[in-house]
Structures are given as C-alpha cells and as structure tokens.
C-alpha cells in the first residue's frame, strides 16, 4: 500500500489495496522461477484431477493444497525481498532468515506430494489396473 493511503479510509483505498495486491501477485508470477514451477505443476495436477474425475471433497483438498503452496511462495518472496532491502552484503542471520522462509515452502511441498499420493493414488490404481 502506498504511504499516501495509510491514514485514509473508504472504498477508493480498498480498491487501491486490491491493485497493490494484484501488482505483487503479478510480480511473483512473472519474476519468480519457483512460482512458475509451482504454477506449471498446479496446472498439470488440475488437468489430472479433471481426468480422474475427483469428488467435490477431493477438489476442495486439492485447491487448498495448491493455494497454500502459492501463498507460502509469495510470503517467501516477500521475506527474501525484505532481507535484501535491509542488507546488501552477506550476513549469516540474513541467510538464515531466507533459508527458514524457503524451508516453509519445502515442508509444505512435501505435504502436498503426500496429499497428492493420497488423493490420486486410488484413482490411478483404478484407471490402470
């Protein structure tokens, strides 16, 4: 949000905040390689889900998993940019902050793979056996 909008209230401010959020989202999708990998994998998984004819509940789990990984990758990017803003030189604490933020994405990615196996495993067995 722009500094000029901090103390304002109202619909215009709300609309601007959506614009700022869109700009951030666009930046991450266009400029972050890891997000592009996540988007590509999500597209593949969604196509697979249509082919597997998932139930509503399975779709719900799948969409929560996908949106969770996107949100974590966005937060990771925000933390990395903030650390880069604070220090331009190597600092072990800055490195640790970036590594810890990245590890959140990594842990959730492992969870997503496990959930993918649970969601798609029975459908894949049914299709191919």
mmCIF file of C-alpha atoms in Angstrom:
data_model
loop_
_atom_site.group_PDB
_atom_site.id
_atom_site.type_symbol
_atom_site.label_atom_id
_atom_site.label_comp_id
_atom_site.label_asym_id
_atom_site.label_seq_id
_atom_site.Cartn_x
_atom_site.Cartn_y
_atom_site.Cartn_z
ATOM 1 C CA UNK A 1 0.000 0.000 0.000
ATOM 2 C CA UNK A 2 1.254 3.442 -0.832
ATOM 3 C CA UNK A 3 2.352 5.688 2.003
ATOM 4 C CA UNK A 4 -0.181 8.324 0.967
ATOM 5 C CA UNK A 5 -3.022 5.823 1.621
ATOM 6 C CA UNK A 6 -2.063 4.857 5.166
ATOM 7 C CA UNK A 7 -4.485 7.066 7.068
ATOM 8 C CA UNK A 8 -7.280 7.192 4.506
ATOM 9 C CA UNK A 9 -10.422 5.131 4.689
ATOM 10 C CA UNK A 10 -13.094 4.262 2.216
ATOM 11 C CA UNK A 11 -13.857 2.478 -0.980
ATOM 12 C CA UNK A 12 -11.111 4.146 -3.016
ATOM 13 C CA UNK A 13 -8.483 2.971 -0.568
ATOM 14 C CA UNK A 14 -9.945 -0.528 -0.684
ATOM 15 C CA UNK A 15 -9.792 -0.574 -4.474
ATOM 16 C CA UNK A 16 -6.207 0.661 -4.418
ATOM 17 C CA UNK A 17 -5.267 -2.092 -1.968
ATOM 18 C CA UNK A 18 -6.590 -4.685 -4.425
ATOM 19 C CA UNK A 19 -4.499 -3.036 -7.144
ATOM 20 C CA UNK A 20 -1.369 -3.236 -4.982
ATOM 21 C CA UNK A 21 -2.099 -6.885 -4.212
ATOM 22 C CA UNK A 22 -2.506 -7.595 -7.924
ATOM 23 C CA UNK A 23 0.820 -5.898 -8.669
ATOM 24 C CA UNK A 24 2.547 -8.069 -6.076
ATOM 25 C CA UNK A 25 0.894 -11.221 -7.361
ATOM 26 C CA UNK A 26 1.819 -10.387 -10.942
ATOM 27 C CA UNK A 27 5.413 -9.689 -9.916
ATOM 28 C CA UNK A 28 5.750 -13.068 -8.224
ATOM 29 C CA UNK A 29 4.152 -14.991 -11.097
ATOM 30 C CA UNK A 30 6.247 -13.233 -13.751
ATOM 31 C CA UNK A 31 9.617 -12.954 -11.975
ATOM 32 C CA UNK A 32 9.962 -15.862 -9.560
ATOM 33 C CA UNK A 33 11.165 -19.116 -11.095
ATOM 34 C CA UNK A 34 9.928 -21.227 -8.183
ATOM 35 C CA UNK A 35 6.431 -19.781 -8.529
ATOM 36 C CA UNK A 36 6.477 -20.575 -12.231
ATOM 37 C CA UNK A 37 7.364 -24.171 -11.369
ATOM 38 C CA UNK A 38 4.504 -24.289 -8.844
ATOM 39 C CA UNK A 39 2.054 -22.859 -11.400
ATOM 40 C CA UNK A 40 3.140 -25.379 -14.037
ATOM 41 C CA UNK A 41 2.793 -28.285 -11.622
ATOM 42 C CA UNK A 42 -0.564 -26.978 -10.403
ATOM 43 C CA UNK A 43 -1.844 -26.777 -13.993
ATOM 44 C CA UNK A 44 -0.724 -30.354 -14.623
ATOM 45 C CA UNK A 45 -2.338 -31.560 -11.381
ATOM 46 C CA UNK A 46 -5.601 -29.758 -12.179
ATOM 47 C CA UNK A 47 -5.728 -31.377 -15.607
ATOM 48 C CA UNK A 48 -5.016 -34.727 -13.971
ATOM 49 C CA UNK A 49 -7.797 -34.063 -11.459
ATOM 50 C CA UNK A 50 -10.297 -33.434 -14.263
ATOM 51 C CA UNK A 51 -9.192 -36.648 -15.940
ATOM 52 C CA UNK A 52 -9.501 -38.567 -12.668
ATOM 53 C CA UNK A 53 -12.976 -37.121 -12.044
ATOM 54 C CA UNK A 54 -12.296 -36.146 -8.447
ATOM 55 C CA UNK A 55 -15.142 -35.738 -5.979
ATOM 56 C CA UNK A 56 -16.052 -32.323 -4.556
ATOM 57 C CA UNK A 57 -14.242 -33.073 -1.329
ATOM 58 C CA UNK A 58 -11.130 -34.189 -3.200
ATOM 59 C CA UNK A 59 -11.262 -30.966 -5.253
ATOM 60 C CA UNK A 60 -11.554 -28.983 -2.041
ATOM 61 C CA UNK A 61 -8.420 -30.599 -0.614
ATOM 62 C CA UNK A 62 -6.572 -30.149 -3.893
ATOM 63 C CA UNK A 63 -7.416 -26.448 -4.173
ATOM 64 C CA UNK A 64 -6.468 -25.816 -0.542
ATOM 65 C CA UNK A 65 -3.114 -27.501 -1.143
ATOM 66 C CA UNK A 66 -2.450 -25.529 -4.337
ATOM 67 C CA UNK A 67 -3.460 -22.183 -2.867
ATOM 68 C CA UNK A 68 -1.402 -22.933 0.249
ATOM 69 C CA UNK A 69 1.755 -23.502 -1.755
ATOM 70 C CA UNK A 70 1.124 -20.326 -3.763
ATOM 71 C CA UNK A 71 0.591 -18.299 -0.578
ATOM 72 C CA UNK A 72 3.738 -19.681 1.038
ATOM 73 C CA UNK A 73 5.815 -18.979 -2.062
ATOM 74 C CA UNK A 74 4.501 -15.406 -2.094
ATOM 75 C CA UNK A 75 5.403 -14.965 1.600
ATOM 76 C CA UNK A 76 8.827 -16.480 0.977
ATOM 77 C CA UNK A 77 9.418 -13.962 -1.805
ATOM 78 C CA UNK A 78 8.302 -11.093 0.442
ATOM 79 C CA UNK A 79 10.687 -12.202 3.190
ATOM 80 C CA UNK A 80 13.561 -12.591 0.734
ATOM 81 C CA UNK A 81 12.979 -9.123 -0.728
ATOM 82 C CA UNK A 82 12.752 -7.577 2.739
ATOM 83 C CA UNK A 83 16.020 -9.194 3.790
ATOM 84 C CA UNK A 84 17.637 -7.998 0.545
ATOM 85 C CA UNK A 85 16.387 -4.486 1.280
ATOM 86 C CA UNK A 86 17.864 -4.473 4.780
ATOM 87 C CA UNK A 87 21.319 -5.768 3.873
ATOM 88 C CA UNK A 88 23.170 -5.917 0.582
ATOM 89 C CA UNK A 89 26.171 -7.739 1.972
ATOM 90 C CA UNK A 90 26.303 -11.336 3.128
ATOM 91 C CA UNK A 91 25.207 -11.792 6.714
ATOM 92 C CA UNK A 92 24.650 -15.185 8.366
ATOM 93 C CA UNK A 93 21.416 -14.051 10.054
ATOM 94 C CA UNK A 94 20.053 -12.742 6.742
ATOM 95 C CA UNK A 95 20.925 -16.069 5.148
ATOM 96 C CA UNK A 96 19.223 -17.912 7.984
ATOM 97 C CA UNK A 97 16.039 -15.845 7.608
ATOM 98 C CA UNK A 98 15.902 -16.598 3.886
ATOM 99 C CA UNK A 99 16.665 -20.291 4.429
ATOM 100 C CA UNK A 100 13.962 -20.626 7.090
ATOM 101 C CA UNK A 101 11.386 -18.918 4.846
ATOM 102 C CA UNK A 102 12.312 -21.261 1.995
ATOM 103 C CA UNK A 103 12.046 -24.248 4.317
ATOM 104 C CA UNK A 104 8.380 -23.413 4.961
ATOM 105 C CA UNK A 105 7.712 -23.821 1.243
ATOM 106 C CA UNK A 106 9.766 -27.014 1.208
ATOM 107 C CA UNK A 107 7.872 -28.576 4.133
ATOM 108 C CA UNK A 108 4.522 -27.689 2.595
ATOM 109 C CA UNK A 109 5.674 -29.083 -0.757
ATOM 110 C CA UNK A 110 6.442 -32.413 0.893
ATOM 111 C CA UNK A 111 2.978 -32.320 2.474
ATOM 112 C CA UNK A 112 1.481 -31.527 -0.951
ATOM 113 C CA UNK A 113 3.199 -34.527 -2.536
ATOM 114 C CA UNK A 114 1.929 -36.813 0.244
ATOM 115 C CA UNK A 115 -1.584 -35.420 -0.165
ATOM 116 C CA UNK A 116 -1.277 -35.887 -3.935
ATOM 117 C CA UNK A 117 -0.423 -39.538 -3.438
ATOM 118 C CA UNK A 118 -3.387 -39.957 -1.092
ATOM 119 C CA UNK A 119 -5.763 -38.133 -3.472
ATOM 120 C CA UNK A 120 -4.599 -39.557 -6.783
ATOM 121 C CA UNK A 121 -3.287 -42.970 -5.751
ATOM 122 C CA UNK A 122 -6.628 -44.776 -5.628
ATOM 123 C CA UNK A 123 -7.787 -43.104 -8.855
ATOM 124 C CA UNK A 124 -4.575 -44.033 -10.667
ATOM 125 C CA UNK A 125 -4.835 -47.635 -9.477
ATOM 126 C CA UNK A 126 -8.450 -47.754 -10.654
ATOM 127 C CA UNK A 127 -7.574 -46.320 -14.085
ATOM 128 C CA UNK A 128 -4.577 -48.537 -14.752
ATOM 129 C CA UNK A 129 -5.360 -51.826 -13.000
#
